[in-house]
Amino acid sequence: MQDVLSKSATGLNLVLCALVIAVVFYVSVFGVFSESYLRVGMLLVGGLLILLAQIEVSQSLIGKLLALITAAFLGVAVYQYFRAAAEIETGLYFLTSSDIWLGTLGLIAVIELTRRSVGMVMACVAAFVLIYGALGQHAPGFMRHAGMTAEELIQVLWYSFDGVFGRPMATVVSTILIFIIFGAILEFLTIDKVLVKLALAATGRVRSGPAAAATIASGLFGTISGSAVANVVGTGVITIPLIKKRGFKAHFAGAVEAAASSGGQITPPIMGAVAFIMADVTGQPYLAICVAAAVPAILYYAGLFMAASSAARDMDLDISEQPKLSFDWREVAKIIVFMLSLTAIVVAMVGGSSPAYAGFIGVAFATVFGFALRPSLLTDTASWLKFIRSAGMISAQLVVIVSAVGIIIGILNLTGVGLRFASLVGSYADGQLAVSLLLMALACLLLGMGMPTVPAYLIIVLVMGPALQKLGVPIIHTHMFVLYFGVLSAVTPPVALAAFAAAPIAEAGAMRTAVEASRLALPGFVIPFAFIYQPAMLLGTGYPLVESAQSILFVALAVLHISRACYPAKGKARYAPIGLTLAFALLFMGPLVAWGAAVATIAMWSVVKFGTVILPEKS
C-alpha cells in the first residue's frame, strides 16, 4: 500500500512540476491571466508538490496521513476561495461562519507547509504572529493592539490581497519564478560546474587557492541562485573538499563557502530574487536597484578575498604547484552562454521589457545555445526529470514561503505593531542616528535568523524600515541596509543557516563554522553603515560621479583594513588596532579626515610591506 502511494506521488509530483513551469512560461510571455487564479492556484499546486514530495520519501504511515490531512485543509480552503473569487475581487463579499472556519484551515495548512519547506523557525514565527493577531489585545505594553474579530482577521489574511495572497505572492508568481527556472536551466546545462572550474583556474597561483576560488565561484553562482543554502550545497560540494585538501582547517573551509554563498544574495542582477521585490516595494526601477547594489557586492567579495588571503599567509598549506586546468571548446562556450544570457536579460530590461519577459529571454538564450552545445541533452530523460523536479520544487518552496510572509505582513498592517516598534527604537535612540543604526542592525540580525533571504528582507524592512526613514535616510539606502543584515543573519550565530549547511560538508562543528564565517564576513557587517555615512557609494542614487568615486575609495580602503585586521600577519598584529582606527576615520569622520586617513593608510601599508619604521618588534 505504501509503495503504491509513493509511486503515485512521484508521478503526480512530476506532472505538477511541469504544470508550474508551463504556467511560469505563459505568464512571462503573455502576462497574468487572472490575479486570483494565478496566486491562489500557485499556492495550491506548490503546497501539493511539497506534500507529495514528503509522501514520496516518508517511511511513516502517520507522516503520510498528516500530509494528506494538510492537503485536504489546503484544498477545501482554496475551493472556498475560488467559490467566491468574483465577489472577493470586488470587495463585496461578506464572510459566513463556514468561510471563517475554512479560511482558518487554510492558514494552518500554510504554516504546516512552511514547516515542511524551510523548517520550524519560519513556521514558528508565522504561527506566533498569527496568534498575536488573534489575541494581541491581551499583550503587555506597546505590543497590545485594539483587538479584531475572527471575521476581520480571516477576511484580510485569506480572502483578500493583503495577506497570504498579497504583493509578495504577486511578485513571486509573476516575476521571480522565471529566474528560478533560469537557474535550474543553467544547472541542467552543467554551467554551474564550469563556473567553479573557471574560478579554480583564475586563482591557481594564489596562496589561498581554492578558498579564493570558492569566493569567486559562489559569487558567480549566487547571481542566479535564490538561496544561500542552495548556493552552499551547489558549489560547496566541490570547493570545500578542495579547500581542505590545500591544508585549511575543516571549519575554515566551511566558513569560506558559507560567507561567499551568502554574498550571492546581495549580488546583482538577481540578488536571490530580492531585487525584483525591492523594486516593487520601493517603487524604484529594477535597474536602479541593480546599479546601486553593484559596488557594495564587489566590496563585500573583495573583503572576503582579502580575509581568506590574509588567513592563508601564516598557515602551513600545501602550496605545491597545482595541476593546470584546461578548458575544452565546449566549456569555453558554456561560459560565453552564461555571460550572453545575463547580458540578454539586462539588455531586454534596458529596452523596456518587463523583468519576467527579460527572464524568459535569458532562459531562451541559455536553452538554445546550451542544446546547440550539448544536443545529447535533448534525449537525456534522467537530466530532464531532474530539471523539471528541481525547478518545480524550488518554485513551490518559494511560493509557500511568501504565503507565510503574507500572514506576517497582514498582521503587521492590521495591528500597526511595526510602526510602534519603529517609534520605540527611535525613542531609545533619542534621535541619534548611530545608536538607531546599531539597534536596527541587531534587530535585523535577530529577525532574519533562520529565514531565507526573501522573507527575512520583507519582514525586516516592514518592521525596521520606517524607523530609518524617519531619520531622513533615503529609501534605497534604507532597504539596502536592511537587506544586508538580513542576508548576513545566515552566517551569524546562533542560527546561521548557511554555515550550518556548510559544516556537514566540511565535517566540522556547526557553531565553530558559523563563528569563523562571521569573522570572514566582518566587512559585510560594516558596509551597510557606509550606505548611511557614505551614501554616494550607491551609484545611481543622485550623487555626482566625483563624490561617488571618493566614497567608494574610502569604503574600499576601510574594507581592506578590516579584512587584514581579522587575520593579521604573524608578528604584525600590533598594526591591527591602527588599521581599525583608520577604517573608522575613513567611514565616519567626514571627507577631510577621511583623506588624511587615506594618506595614513598608504604610509602604514608601506611600512608593513617594506620595513618596521614604527612600532618595532620587542626584542
PDB file of N, CA, C and O in Angstrom, residues 113-158:
ATOM      1  N   LEU A 113       2.872  23.747   5.850  1.00  0.00           N
ATOM      2  CA  LEU A 113       3.674  23.668   4.621  1.00  0.00           C
ATOM      3  C   LEU A 113       4.996  24.408   4.786  1.00  0.00           C
ATOM      4  O   LEU A 113       6.030  23.968   4.272  1.00  0.00           O
ATOM      5  N   THR A 114       4.961  25.529   5.490  1.00  0.00           N
ATOM      6  CA  THR A 114       6.189  26.281   5.758  1.00  0.00           C
ATOM      7  C   THR A 114       7.153  25.451   6.592  1.00  0.00           C
ATOM      8  O   THR A 114       8.359  25.417   6.329  1.00  0.00           O
ATOM      9  N   ARG A 115       6.611  24.757   7.595  1.00  0.00           N
ATOM     10  CA  ARG A 115       7.463  23.882   8.417  1.00  0.00           C
ATOM     11  C   ARG A 115       8.106  22.803   7.565  1.00  0.00           C
ATOM     12  O   ARG A 115       9.299  22.506   7.702  1.00  0.00           O
ATOM     13  N   ARG A 116       7.333  22.234   6.671  1.00  0.00           N
ATOM     14  CA  ARG A 116       7.864  21.156   5.835  1.00  0.00           C
ATOM     15  C   ARG A 116       8.849  21.676   4.784  1.00  0.00           C
ATOM     16  O   ARG A 116       9.715  20.941   4.330  1.00  0.00           O
ATOM     17  N   SER A 117       8.712  22.951   4.403  1.00  0.00           N
ATOM     18  CA  SER A 117       9.566  23.516   3.348  1.00  0.00           C
ATOM     19  C   SER A 117      10.893  24.021   3.886  1.00  0.00           C
ATOM     20  O   SER A 117      11.956  23.691   3.356  1.00  0.00           O
ATOM     21  N   VAL A 118      10.840  24.869   4.922  1.00  0.00           N
ATOM     22  CA  VAL A 118      12.062  25.543   5.383  1.00  0.00           C
ATOM     23  C   VAL A 118      12.330  25.368   6.871  1.00  0.00           C
ATOM     24  O   VAL A 118      13.199  26.030   7.423  1.00  0.00           O
ATOM     25  N   GLY A 119      11.556  24.506   7.540  1.00  0.00           N
ATOM     26  CA  GLY A 119      11.877  24.204   8.927  1.00  0.00           C
ATOM     27  C   GLY A 119      11.022  24.950   9.938  1.00  0.00           C
ATOM     28  O   GLY A 119      10.140  25.741   9.607  1.00  0.00           O
ATOM     29  N   MET A 120      11.326  24.707  11.206  1.00  0.00           N
ATOM     30  CA  MET A 120      10.493  25.181  12.306  1.00  0.00           C
ATOM     31  C   MET A 120      10.587  26.684  12.536  1.00  0.00           C
ATOM     32  O   MET A 120       9.613  27.300  12.987  1.00  0.00           O
ATOM     33  N   VAL A 121      11.741  27.292  12.266  1.00  0.00           N
ATOM     34  CA  VAL A 121      11.925  28.697  12.641  1.00  0.00           C
ATOM     35  C   VAL A 121      10.892  29.582  11.956  1.00  0.00           C
ATOM     36  O   VAL A 121      10.155  30.341  12.610  1.00  0.00           O
ATOM     37  N   MET A 122      10.831  29.503  10.633  1.00  0.00           N
ATOM     38  CA  MET A 122       9.895  30.332   9.880  1.00  0.00           C
ATOM     39  C   MET A 122       8.448  29.981  10.238  1.00  0.00           C
ATOM     40  O   MET A 122       7.590  30.866  10.375  1.00  0.00           O
ATOM     41  N   ALA A 123       8.156  28.697  10.399  1.00  0.00           N
ATOM     42  CA  ALA A 123       6.797  28.279  10.751  1.00  0.00           C
ATOM     43  C   ALA A 123       6.398  28.820  12.115  1.00  0.00           C
ATOM     44  O   ALA A 123       5.262  29.285  12.302  1.00  0.00           O
ATOM     45  N   CYS A 124       7.304  28.758  13.078  1.00  0.00           N
ATOM     46  CA  CYS A 124       7.006  29.267  14.422  1.00  0.00           C
ATOM     47  C   CYS A 124       6.784  30.776  14.407  1.00  0.00           C
ATOM     48  O   CYS A 124       5.910  31.287  15.114  1.00  0.00           O
ATOM     49  N   VAL A 125       7.576  31.490  13.611  1.00  0.00           N
ATOM     50  CA  VAL A 125       7.390  32.944  13.502  1.00  0.00           C
ATOM     51  C   VAL A 125       5.995  33.253  12.963  1.00  0.00           C
ATOM     52  O   VAL A 125       5.271  34.094  13.514  1.00  0.00           O
ATOM     53  N   ALA A 126       5.605  32.564  11.876  1.00  0.00           N
ATOM     54  CA  ALA A 126       4.281  32.802  11.278  1.00  0.00           C
ATOM     55  C   ALA A 126       3.171  32.436  12.254  1.00  0.00           C
ATOM     56  O   ALA A 126       2.173  33.170  12.394  1.00  0.00           O
ATOM     57  N   ALA A 127       3.330  31.303  12.956  1.00  0.00           N
ATOM     58  CA  ALA A 127       2.310  30.877  13.925  1.00  0.00           C
ATOM     59  C   ALA A 127       2.205  31.865  15.081  1.00  0.00           C
ATOM     60  O   ALA A 127       1.095  32.223  15.515  1.00  0.00           O
ATOM     61  N   PHE A 128       3.356  32.309  15.588  1.00  0.00           N
ATOM     62  CA  PHE A 128       3.356  33.266  16.701  1.00  0.00           C
ATOM     63  C   PHE A 128       2.664  34.564  16.299  1.00  0.00           C
ATOM     64  O   PHE A 128       1.849  35.113  17.059  1.00  0.00           O
ATOM     65  N   VAL A 129       2.985  35.056  15.110  1.00  0.00           N
ATOM     66  CA  VAL A 129       2.378  36.311  14.648  1.00  0.00           C
ATOM     67  C   VAL A 129       0.874  36.140  14.452  1.00  0.00           C
ATOM     68  O   VAL A 129       0.088  37.048  14.783  1.00  0.00           O
ATOM     69  N   LEU A 130       0.443  34.984  13.947  1.00  0.00           N
ATOM     70  CA  LEU A 130      -0.989  34.734  13.767  1.00  0.00           C
ATOM     71  C   LEU A 130      -1.708  34.720  15.117  1.00  0.00           C
ATOM     72  O   LEU A 130      -2.785  35.329  15.268  1.00  0.00           O
ATOM     73  N   ILE A 131      -1.113  34.060  16.094  1.00  0.00           N
ATOM     74  CA  ILE A 131      -1.708  34.029  17.443  1.00  0.00           C
ATOM     75  C   ILE A 131      -1.733  35.434  18.035  1.00  0.00           C
ATOM     76  O   ILE A 131      -2.712  35.843  18.682  1.00  0.00           O
ATOM     77  N   TYR A 132      -0.658  36.187  17.784  1.00  0.00           N
ATOM     78  CA  TYR A 132      -0.620  37.574  18.270  1.00  0.00           C
ATOM     79  C   TYR A 132      -1.749  38.403  17.651  1.00  0.00           C
ATOM     80  O   TYR A 132      -2.392  39.204  18.329  1.00  0.00           O
ATOM     81  N   GLY A 133      -2.017  38.193  16.364  1.00  0.00           N
ATOM     82  CA  GLY A 133      -3.109  38.911  15.720  1.00  0.00           C
ATOM     83  C   GLY A 133      -4.449  38.588  16.354  1.00  0.00           C
ATOM     84  O   GLY A 133      -5.304  39.469  16.517  1.00  0.00           O
ATOM     85  N   ALA A 134      -4.634  37.313  16.732  1.00  0.00           N
ATOM     86  CA  ALA A 134      -5.908  36.892  17.322  1.00  0.00           C
ATOM     87  C   ALA A 134      -6.053  37.315  18.778  1.00  0.00           C
ATOM     88  O   ALA A 134      -7.158  37.651  19.230  1.00  0.00           O
ATOM     89  N   LEU A 135      -4.934  37.329  19.537  1.00  0.00           N
ATOM     90  CA  LEU A 135      -5.015  37.540  20.986  1.00  0.00           C
ATOM     91  C   LEU A 135      -4.196  38.734  21.473  1.00  0.00           C
ATOM     92  O   LEU A 135      -4.052  38.933  22.670  1.00  0.00           O
ATOM     93  N   GLY A 136      -3.679  39.531  20.547  1.00  0.00           N
ATOM     94  CA  GLY A 136      -2.771  40.616  20.929  1.00  0.00           C
ATOM     95  C   GLY A 136      -3.378  41.698  21.785  1.00  0.00           C
ATOM     96  O   GLY A 136      -2.656  42.488  22.406  1.00  0.00           O
ATOM     97  N   GLN A 137      -4.710  41.747  21.882  1.00  0.00           N
ATOM     98  CA  GLN A 137      -5.330  42.758  22.742  1.00  0.00           C
ATOM     99  C   GLN A 137      -5.036  42.492  24.224  1.00  0.00           C
ATOM    100  O   GLN A 137      -5.236  43.366  25.071  1.00  0.00           O
ATOM    101  N   HIS A 138      -4.550  41.281  24.520  1.00  0.00           N
ATOM    102  CA  HIS A 138      -4.192  40.940  25.903  1.00  0.00           C
ATOM    103  C   HIS A 138      -2.690  41.051  26.152  1.00  0.00           C
ATOM    104  O   HIS A 138      -2.229  40.758  27.259  1.00  0.00           O
ATOM    105  N   ALA A 139      -1.926  41.451  25.143  1.00  0.00           N
ATOM    106  CA  ALA A 139      -0.467  41.543  25.275  1.00  0.00           C
ATOM    107  C   ALA A 139      -0.086  42.752  26.128  1.00  0.00           C
ATOM    108  O   ALA A 139      -0.835  43.730  26.234  1.00  0.00           O
ATOM    109  N   PRO A 140       1.125  42.714  26.740  1.00  0.00           N
ATOM    110  CA  PRO A 140       1.534  43.843  27.591  1.00  0.00           C
ATOM    111  C   PRO A 140       2.169  44.976  26.784  1.00  0.00           C
ATOM    112  O   PRO A 140       2.655  44.771  25.660  1.00  0.00           O
ATOM    113  N   GLY A 141       2.167  46.173  27.346  1.00  0.00           N
ATOM    114  CA  GLY A 141       2.927  47.311  26.827  1.00  0.00           C
ATOM    115  C   GLY A 141       2.581  47.691  25.401  1.00  0.00           C
ATOM    116  O   GLY A 141       1.430  47.613  24.965  1.00  0.00           O
ATOM    117  N   PHE A 142       3.639  48.086  24.663  1.00  0.00           N
ATOM    118  CA  PHE A 142       3.428  48.597  23.317  1.00  0.00           C
ATOM    119  C   PHE A 142       2.975  47.500  22.348  1.00  0.00           C
ATOM    120  O   PHE A 142       2.514  47.789  21.252  1.00  0.00           O
ATOM    121  N   MET A 143       3.075  46.222  22.754  1.00  0.00           N
ATOM    122  CA  MET A 143       2.656  45.123  21.889  1.00  0.00           C
ATOM    123  C   MET A 143       1.137  44.987  21.823  1.00  0.00           C
ATOM    124  O   MET A 143       0.610  44.357  20.923  1.00  0.00           O
ATOM    125  N   ARG A 144       0.421  45.592  22.770  1.00  0.00           N
ATOM    126  CA  ARG A 144      -1.030  45.436  22.789  1.00  0.00           C
ATOM    127  C   ARG A 144      -1.663  46.159  21.605  1.00  0.00           C
ATOM    128  O   ARG A 144      -1.294  47.270  21.281  1.00  0.00           O
ATOM    129  N   HIS A 145      -2.645  45.499  20.969  1.00  0.00           N
ATOM    130  CA  HIS A 145      -3.394  46.177  19.911  1.00  0.00           C
ATOM    131  C   HIS A 145      -4.872  46.227  20.285  1.00  0.00           C
ATOM    132  O   HIS A 145      -5.291  45.656  21.311  1.00  0.00           O
ATOM    133  N   ALA A 146      -5.670  46.886  19.476  1.00  0.00           N
ATOM    134  CA  ALA A 146      -7.066  47.152  19.835  1.00  0.00           C
ATOM    135  C   ALA A 146      -7.944  45.911  19.757  1.00  0.00           C
ATOM    136  O   ALA A 146      -9.072  45.916  20.253  1.00  0.00           O
ATOM    137  N   GLY A 147      -7.439  44.854  19.148  1.00  0.00           N
ATOM    138  CA  GLY A 147      -8.239  43.644  19.006  1.00  0.00           C
ATOM    139  C   GLY A 147      -9.003  43.627  17.694  1.00  0.00           C
ATOM    140  O   GLY A 147      -9.270  44.671  17.092  1.00  0.00           O
ATOM    141  N   MET A 148      -9.353  42.434  17.253  1.00  0.00           N
ATOM    142  CA  MET A 148     -10.104  42.293  15.996  1.00  0.00           C
ATOM    143  C   MET A 148     -10.912  41.017  16.048  1.00  0.00           C
ATOM    144  O   MET A 148     -10.572  40.059  16.773  1.00  0.00           O
ATOM    145  N   THR A 149     -11.977  40.989  15.298  1.00  0.00           N
ATOM    146  CA  THR A 149     -12.818  39.790  15.259  1.00  0.00           C
ATOM    147  C   THR A 149     -12.198  38.738  14.349  1.00  0.00           C
ATOM    148  O   THR A 149     -11.328  39.041  13.519  1.00  0.00           O
ATOM    149  N   ALA A 150     -12.658  37.495  14.506  1.00  0.00           N
ATOM    150  CA  ALA A 150     -12.189  36.410  13.639  1.00  0.00           C
ATOM    151  C   ALA A 150     -12.513  36.721  12.188  1.00  0.00           C
ATOM    152  O   ALA A 150     -11.730  36.416  11.279  1.00  0.00           O
ATOM    153  N   GLU A 151     -13.668  37.339  11.951  1.00  0.00           N
ATOM    154  CA  GLU A 151     -14.057  37.674  10.586  1.00  0.00           C
ATOM    155  C   GLU A 151     -13.070  38.658   9.960  1.00  0.00           C
ATOM    156  O   GLU A 151     -12.640  38.487   8.810  1.00  0.00           O
ATOM    157  N   GLU A 152     -12.688  39.704  10.726  1.00  0.00           N
ATOM    158  CA  GLU A 152     -11.733  40.697  10.211  1.00  0.00           C
ATOM    159  C   GLU A 152     -10.387  40.033   9.913  1.00  0.00           C
ATOM    160  O   GLU A 152      -9.759  40.303   8.883  1.00  0.00           O
ATOM    161  N   LEU A 153      -9.962  39.168  10.815  1.00  0.00           N
ATOM    162  CA  LEU A 153      -8.654  38.516  10.669  1.00  0.00           C
ATOM    163  C   LEU A 153      -8.625  37.632   9.422  1.00  0.00           C
ATOM    164  O   LEU A 153      -7.712  37.749   8.586  1.00  0.00           O
ATOM    165  N   ILE A 154      -9.608  36.767   9.272  1.00  0.00           N
ATOM    166  CA  ILE A 154      -9.627  35.831   8.138  1.00  0.00           C
ATOM    167  C   ILE A 154      -9.892  36.567   6.834  1.00  0.00           C
ATOM    168  O   ILE A 154      -9.355  36.206   5.781  1.00  0.00           O
ATOM    169  N   GLN A 155     -10.730  37.603   6.889  1.00  0.00           N
ATOM    170  CA  GLN A 155     -11.007  38.393   5.678  1.00  0.00           C
ATOM    171  C   GLN A 155      -9.716  38.938   5.080  1.00  0.00           C
ATOM    172  O   GLN A 155      -9.474  38.854   3.875  1.00  0.00           O
ATOM    173  N   VAL A 156      -8.858  39.491   5.945  1.00  0.00           N
ATOM    174  CA  VAL A 156      -7.609  40.091   5.474  1.00  0.00           C
ATOM    175  C   VAL A 156      -6.591  39.025   5.087  1.00  0.00           C
ATOM    176  O   VAL A 156      -5.964  39.094   4.022  1.00  0.00           O
ATOM    177  N   LEU A 157      -6.427  38.011   5.923  1.00  0.00           N
ATOM    178  CA  LEU A 157      -5.334  37.048   5.719  1.00  0.00           C
ATOM    179  C   LEU A 157      -5.622  36.044   4.599  1.00  0.00           C
ATOM    180  O   LEU A 157      -4.695  35.631   3.906  1.00  0.00           O
ATOM    181  N   TRP A 158      -6.903  35.642   4.409  1.00  0.00           N
ATOM    182  CA  TRP A 158      -7.176  34.601   3.418  1.00  0.00           C
ATOM    183  C   TRP A 158      -8.024  35.091   2.254  1.00  0.00           C
ATOM    184  O   TRP A 158      -7.786  34.725   1.106  1.00  0.00           O
TER     185      TRP A 158
END
